[in-house]
Short mmCIF file of C-alpha atoms in Angstrom, two decimals:
data_model
loop_
_atom_site.label_atom_id
_atom_site.label_comp_id
_atom_site.label_asym_id
_atom_site.label_seq_id
_atom_site.Cartn_x
_atom_site.Cartn_y
_atom_site.Cartn_z
CA LEU A 1 126.37 96.52 118.43
CA PRO A 2 129.35 96.46 120.80
CA ALA A 3 128.68 96.13 124.53
CA GLY A 4 129.40 99.25 126.55
CA LEU A 5 128.61 101.59 123.66
CA SER A 6 126.55 103.88 125.88
CA GLN A 7 129.34 104.07 128.50
CA TRP A 8 131.96 104.95 125.90
CA PHE A 9 129.85 107.50 124.01
CA PRO A 10 127.04 108.70 126.30
CA ALA A 11 126.48 111.83 124.19
CA LEU A 12 126.50 110.07 120.79
CA GLU A 13 124.21 111.82 118.32
CA VAL A 14 124.92 110.09 114.98
CA LEU A 15 125.55 106.36 114.52
CA ASP A 16 126.33 104.82 111.11
CA VAL A 17 126.62 101.02 111.01
CA SER A 18 125.76 100.64 107.32
CA GLY A 19 127.28 97.79 105.33
CA THR A 20 128.61 95.92 108.33
CA GLY A 21 126.64 92.69 107.89
CA LEU A 22 124.62 93.47 111.01
CA ALA A 23 121.80 90.99 111.70
CA GLU A 24 120.48 92.52 114.92
CA MET A 25 120.84 95.60 117.05
CA GLY A 26 121.13 94.92 120.76
CA THR A 27 119.81 96.67 123.85
CA GLU A 28 122.89 98.95 123.98
CA LEU A 29 121.03 101.07 121.46
CA LEU A 30 118.35 101.89 124.04
CA SER A 31 120.86 103.63 126.33
CA LEU A 32 121.81 106.40 123.89
CA PRO A 33 119.59 109.29 125.00
CA CYS A 34 121.10 111.84 122.61
CA LEU A 35 121.05 109.77 119.40
CA HIS A 36 119.10 111.58 116.69
CA THR A 37 120.41 109.85 113.51
CA LEU A 38 120.75 106.09 113.02
CA LEU A 39 121.97 104.74 109.68
CA ALA A 40 121.92 100.96 109.25
CA LYS A 41 121.69 100.53 105.48
CA ASN A 42 122.69 97.43 103.52
CA ASN A 43 122.81 94.93 106.36
CA ARG A 44 121.00 91.68 107.18
CA LEU A 45 118.38 93.12 109.49
CA GLY A 46 114.83 91.88 109.19
CA GLY A 47 114.57 88.62 111.08
CA PRO A 48 113.06 88.09 114.56
CA GLY A 49 114.94 90.10 117.17
CA SER A 50 116.55 92.43 114.65
CA LEU A 51 115.47 95.41 116.71
CA PRO A 52 115.73 95.56 120.50
CA LYS A 53 112.58 95.09 122.57
CA GLY A 54 111.37 98.21 124.30
CA LEU A 55 112.52 100.48 121.48
CA GLY A 56 109.29 102.45 121.63
CA GLN A 57 109.63 103.17 125.36
CA ALA A 58 113.37 103.97 125.45
CA PRO A 59 114.76 107.54 125.54
CA LEU A 60 115.71 106.87 121.91
CA ALA A 61 112.03 106.97 120.97
CA ARG A 62 111.99 110.66 121.85
CA SER A 63 115.40 111.66 120.50
CA LEU A 64 115.60 109.80 117.17
CA ARG A 65 114.82 111.98 114.17
CA VAL A 66 116.40 110.10 111.22
CA LEU A 67 116.28 106.32 110.72
CA ASN A 68 117.58 104.62 107.59
CA LEU A 69 117.08 100.84 107.29
CA SER A 70 117.18 100.62 103.50
CA GLY A 71 118.76 97.59 101.84
CA ASN A 72 117.84 95.09 104.53
CA ARG A 73 115.46 92.12 104.73
CA PHE A 74 112.32 93.45 106.41
CA SER A 75 109.15 91.82 105.05
CA GLU A 76 106.95 94.17 107.09
CA VAL A 77 107.38 97.51 108.81
CA PRO A 78 108.43 96.58 112.38
CA PRO A 79 105.73 97.69 114.84
CA GLU A 80 108.48 99.07 117.10
CA LEU A 81 109.28 101.72 114.49
CA LEU A 82 105.73 103.06 114.61
CA ARG A 83 106.31 104.06 118.24
CA LEU A 84 109.19 106.39 117.36
CA ARG A 85 106.90 109.40 117.42
CA GLY A 86 109.74 111.91 116.99
CA LEU A 87 110.86 110.51 113.62
CA ARG A 88 111.09 113.03 110.80
CA SER A 89 112.77 110.78 108.22
CA LEU A 90 112.20 107.05 107.73
CA SER A 91 113.83 105.02 104.94
CA LEU A 92 112.93 101.39 104.30
CA GLY A 93 113.77 101.20 100.61
CA GLY A 94 115.10 98.03 99.04
CA ASN A 95 113.55 95.66 101.55
CA ARG A 96 110.86 93.00 101.09
CA LEU A 97 107.79 94.95 102.17
CA HIS A 98 104.45 93.94 100.65
CA SER A 99 102.29 96.49 102.44
CA ILE A 100 102.26 99.72 104.40
CA PRO A 101 100.60 99.33 107.81
CA PRO A 102 97.67 101.68 108.52
CA ASP A 103 99.39 102.56 111.83
CA ILE A 104 101.93 104.54 109.79
CA GLN A 105 99.63 107.44 110.70
CA GLU A 106 101.08 107.35 114.22
CA LEU A 107 104.32 108.96 112.96
CA GLN A 108 102.84 112.44 113.07
CA SER A 109 106.20 114.23 112.83
CA LEU A 110 107.29 112.42 109.67
CA GLU A 111 108.46 114.68 106.83
CA PHE A 112 110.32 112.19 104.60
CA LEU A 113 109.19 108.62 103.87
CA TYR A 114 111.18 106.39 101.51
CA LEU A 115 109.63 103.01 100.64
CA GLY A 116 110.97 102.56 97.12
CA GLY A 117 112.21 99.24 95.79
CA ASN A 118 109.81 96.94 97.63
CA PHE A 119 106.79 94.82 96.63
CA ILE A 120 104.05 97.15 97.88
CA THR A 121 100.76 96.73 96.01
CA ALA A 122 98.53 99.30 97.70
CA ILE A 123 98.69 102.59 99.58
CA PRO A 124 96.53 102.72 102.72
CA PRO A 125 94.32 105.82 103.04
CA GLU A 126 95.78 106.31 106.55
CA LEU A 127 99.00 107.49 104.93
CA ALA A 128 97.15 110.73 104.19
CA LYS A 129 96.99 111.46 107.94
CA LEU A 130 100.64 112.55 108.15
CA PRO A 131 100.28 116.33 108.34
CA SER A 132 103.98 117.19 107.99
CA LEU A 133 104.89 114.82 105.14
CA ARG A 134 106.80 116.69 102.42
CA TYR A 135 108.58 113.93 100.49
CA LEU A 136 106.97 110.58 99.69
CA VAL A 137 108.92 108.01 97.66
CA LEU A 138 107.02 104.91 96.52
CA CYS A 139 108.88 104.19 93.29
CA ASP A 140 109.80 100.69 92.06
CA ASN A 141 106.87 98.88 93.66
CA LYS A 142 103.72 97.20 92.32
CA ILE A 143 101.17 99.89 93.11
CA GLN A 144 98.14 99.91 90.79
CA SER A 145 96.14 102.86 92.09
CA ILE A 146 96.40 105.96 94.26
CA PRO A 147 93.76 106.49 96.95
CA PRO A 148 92.01 109.85 96.55
CA GLN A 149 92.66 110.52 100.25
CA LEU A 150 96.27 111.25 99.32
CA ALA A 151 95.06 114.70 98.31
CA GLN A 152 94.88 115.49 102.04
CA LEU A 153 98.70 115.64 102.20
CA HIS A 154 98.69 119.41 101.93
CA SER A 155 102.36 119.72 102.89
CA LEU A 156 103.54 117.34 100.15
CA ARG A 157 106.23 118.79 97.87
CA SER A 158 107.50 115.69 96.03
CA LEU A 159 105.72 112.46 95.10
CA SER A 160 107.77 109.70 93.44
CA LEU A 161 105.65 106.99 91.81
CA HIS A 162 107.84 105.90 88.90
CA ASN A 163 108.12 102.25 87.92
CA ASN A 164 104.79 101.07 89.30
CA LEU A 165 101.62 99.71 87.63
CA LEU A 166 99.53 102.89 87.53
CA THR A 167 97.09 103.31 84.65
CA TYR A 168 95.42 106.48 85.93
CA LEU A 169 95.53 109.09 88.67
CA PRO A 170 92.51 110.18 90.73
CA ARG A 171 91.31 113.69 89.91
CA GLU A 172 91.83 114.59 93.59
CA ILE A 173 95.56 114.72 92.84
CA LEU A 174 94.92 118.27 91.60
CA ASN A 175 94.29 119.28 95.21
CA LEU A 176 97.95 118.78 96.14
CA VAL A 177 98.42 122.53 95.94
CA HIS A 178 102.07 122.60 97.08
CA LEU A 179 103.28 119.70 94.95
CA GLU A 180 106.40 120.68 93.00
CA GLU A 181 107.57 117.33 91.63
CA LEU A 182 105.58 114.33 90.45
CA SER A 183 107.51 111.36 89.04
CA LEU A 184 105.49 108.95 86.88
CA ARG A 185 107.90 107.41 84.39
CA GLY A 186 107.77 103.65 83.92
CA ASN A 187 104.01 103.38 84.56
CA PRO A 188 101.47 102.12 82.00
CA LEU A 189 99.73 105.50 82.08
CA VAL A 190 102.77 107.09 80.44
CA VAL A 191 102.77 104.89 77.33
CA ARG A 192 99.09 103.99 77.14
CA PHE A 193 95.79 104.64 78.88
CA VAL A 194 92.76 102.49 79.58
CA ARG A 195 89.24 103.37 78.55
CA ASP A 196 87.08 101.14 80.70
CA LEU A 197 83.48 101.39 79.51
CA THR A 198 82.20 98.52 81.63
CA TYR A 199 78.75 99.60 82.60
CA ASN A 200 76.16 97.88 84.76
CA PRO A 201 72.60 98.80 83.76
CA PRO A 202 70.93 101.05 86.35
CA SER A 203 68.58 99.47 88.84
CA LEU A 204 64.91 100.50 88.94
CA GLN A 205 65.69 102.47 92.10
CA GLU A 206 68.47 104.35 90.33
CA LEU A 207 66.29 105.07 87.29
CA ALA A 208 63.58 106.44 89.56
CA GLY A 209 66.12 108.47 91.51
CA ARG A 210 67.61 109.93 88.33
CA THR A 211 64.14 110.94 87.15
CA VAL A 212 63.36 112.65 90.47
CA LYS A 213 66.62 114.61 90.43
CA THR A 214 66.82 115.57 86.74
CA ARG A 215 63.16 116.67 86.57
CA ASN A 216 63.31 118.40 89.93
CA ILE A 217 60.27 116.54 91.19
CA PRO A 218 59.48 118.04 94.61
CA TYR A 219 59.39 115.83 97.69
CA THR A 220 59.68 116.19 101.45
CA PRO A 221 61.10 113.77 104.05
CA SER A 222 57.55 112.91 105.01
CA ASP A 223 56.79 111.71 101.46
CA LEU A 224 59.45 108.98 101.34
CA PRO A 225 61.11 106.48 103.65
CA GLU A 226 64.26 107.81 105.33
CA SER A 227 66.45 105.39 103.34
CA LEU A 228 65.19 106.80 100.01
CA VAL A 229 65.66 110.39 101.15
CA ARG A 230 69.22 109.55 102.08
CA TYR A 231 69.71 107.77 98.74
CA LEU A 232 68.50 110.78 96.77
CA SER A 233 70.98 112.99 98.62
CA LEU A 234 73.85 110.91 97.21
CA ALA A 235 73.30 111.92 93.58
CA SER A 236 76.47 112.90 91.69
CA ASN A 237 76.37 115.24 88.70
CA CYS A 238 77.63 113.91 85.39
CA PRO A 239 80.77 115.90 84.42
CA ASN A 240 79.78 115.91 80.73
CA PRO A 241 78.90 119.60 80.11
CA LYS A 242 76.32 118.56 77.49
CA CYS A 243 74.49 116.12 79.75
CA GLY A 244 73.17 117.62 82.98
CA GLY A 245 72.22 114.20 84.30
CA VAL A 246 73.04 112.50 87.59
CA TYR A 247 74.06 109.02 88.72
CA PHE A 248 74.07 107.06 91.98
CA ASP A 249 75.69 103.61 91.82
CA SER A 250 75.75 102.89 88.10
CA CYS A 251 78.37 104.91 86.25
CA VAL A 252 81.03 104.71 83.55
CA ARG A 253 84.69 104.98 84.52
CA GLN A 254 86.68 106.90 81.97
CA ILE A 255 90.12 108.43 81.62
CA LYS A 256 90.23 112.18 81.13
CA PHE A 257 93.46 113.87 80.11
CA VAL A 258 94.43 116.99 82.03
CA ASP A 259 97.14 119.32 80.84
CA PHE A 260 100.00 120.04 83.25
CA CYS A 261 102.61 122.71 82.52
CA GLY A 262 101.31 123.06 78.96
CA LYS A 263 103.39 120.03 77.93
CA TYR A 264 102.31 116.87 79.72
CA ARG A 265 98.81 115.46 79.70
CA LEU A 266 98.05 113.26 82.70
CA PRO A 267 95.21 110.71 82.62
CA LEU A 268 92.84 111.28 85.54
CA MET A 269 89.89 109.05 86.37
CA HIS A 270 86.39 110.54 86.18
CA TYR A 271 82.87 109.13 86.07
CA LEU A 272 79.99 109.58 83.62
CA CYS A 273 76.33 108.75 84.05
CA SER A 274 76.11 106.52 80.95
CA PRO A 275 78.20 105.19 78.03
CA GLU A 276 76.44 107.68 75.75
CA CYS A 277 78.14 110.55 77.56
CA SER A 278 81.51 109.24 76.42
CA SER A 279 80.57 108.90 72.75
CA PRO A 280 81.13 111.81 70.35
CA TYR A 281 78.23 110.49 68.25
CA SER A 282 75.59 110.58 70.98
CA SER A 283 72.98 113.29 71.24
CA ALA A 284 74.14 114.06 74.75
CA SER A 285 77.68 114.83 73.75
CA GLN A 286 77.58 115.49 70.03
CA SER A 287 80.27 117.96 68.98
CA SER A 288 81.56 117.96 72.53
CA THR A 289 84.85 116.16 71.94
CA SER A 290 86.87 119.32 71.49
CA GLN A 291 84.82 121.03 74.18
CA SER A 292 85.55 118.22 76.63
CA GLU A 293 89.25 118.45 75.87
CA SER A 294 89.11 122.19 76.37
CA ASP A 295 87.28 121.71 79.65
CA SER A 296 90.05 119.36 80.77
CA GLU A 297 92.61 122.06 80.19
CA ASP A 298 90.48 124.73 81.84
CA GLU A 299 89.94 122.47 84.82
CA ALA A 300 93.67 122.08 85.28
CA SER A 301 94.61 125.69 84.61
CA VAL A 302 94.16 126.66 88.24
CA ALA A 303 96.50 123.92 89.40
CA ALA A 304 98.91 123.79 86.45
CA HIS A 305 101.04 126.74 87.51
CA ARG A 306 101.67 125.08 90.85
CA MET A 307 103.36 122.05 89.29
CA GLN A 308 107.01 122.80 88.58
CA LYS A 309 108.17 119.41 87.37
CA VAL A 310 106.32 116.37 86.06
CA LEU A 311 108.72 113.51 85.36
CA LEU A 312 107.33 111.16 82.75
CA GLY A 313 110.47 109.99 80.96
#
């Protein structure tokens, strides 16, 4: 950046230096107390010293609302950016990011986060601690799963996940009550789904615990060690309506299709207490195939009207 910028334009509010071949931004940037929008797209930023030291303590840290660093060479989110607590919009698309730092939760004012076109493989649960986030773009990455904590983003309106490696969505996604747009095209879940029936046999402790819970055998904290009482409190009900059983650690992961908007069926992950609960020929779930499908639709009916647009193709 040119020397004397702050003397020439002390009241500068918007600065666009996109496409200028910029490799670093100097300390002149720190002396712009009124700057609220900084656009530096398609440059060569990303190496050591690309951003001025002291960025998080400068007046700019309080005034800056919009920062766009897309199309640069950042391999990680610069820690200095996580101190810009007034940011409402942050764009780092088309860089070389492999991860999202858990400290992203420090940007409590963030409403728009664009991280598309990187090499991100996982979403940290801490991302769900951004109370004002409305638009989250994670398309064109290498993300394989969505943490269920993402359902805590109650302000989220748009979630872009297209062109990733997703094979299922967590059922908690139904709790995004204000979500209006969900983009999923270009993921394996759109063209195929995975039925993973890998099942580890229950331990003797789990078998005993299942018996206690399903037969309602009475017990008091004085009857059992504290660890077993705590273990028994962790029982999860099998979602198969024909079963009525419970499970603790040993369960079957299965994809369950849920109807959105009466047109698209999204595969959501759920858990069964045994492989027999997933078989239409078992005594536990005989004649329950159509019932299970109907239950899927009923389960989603409360949330379906909230979803305005599901982009699968």
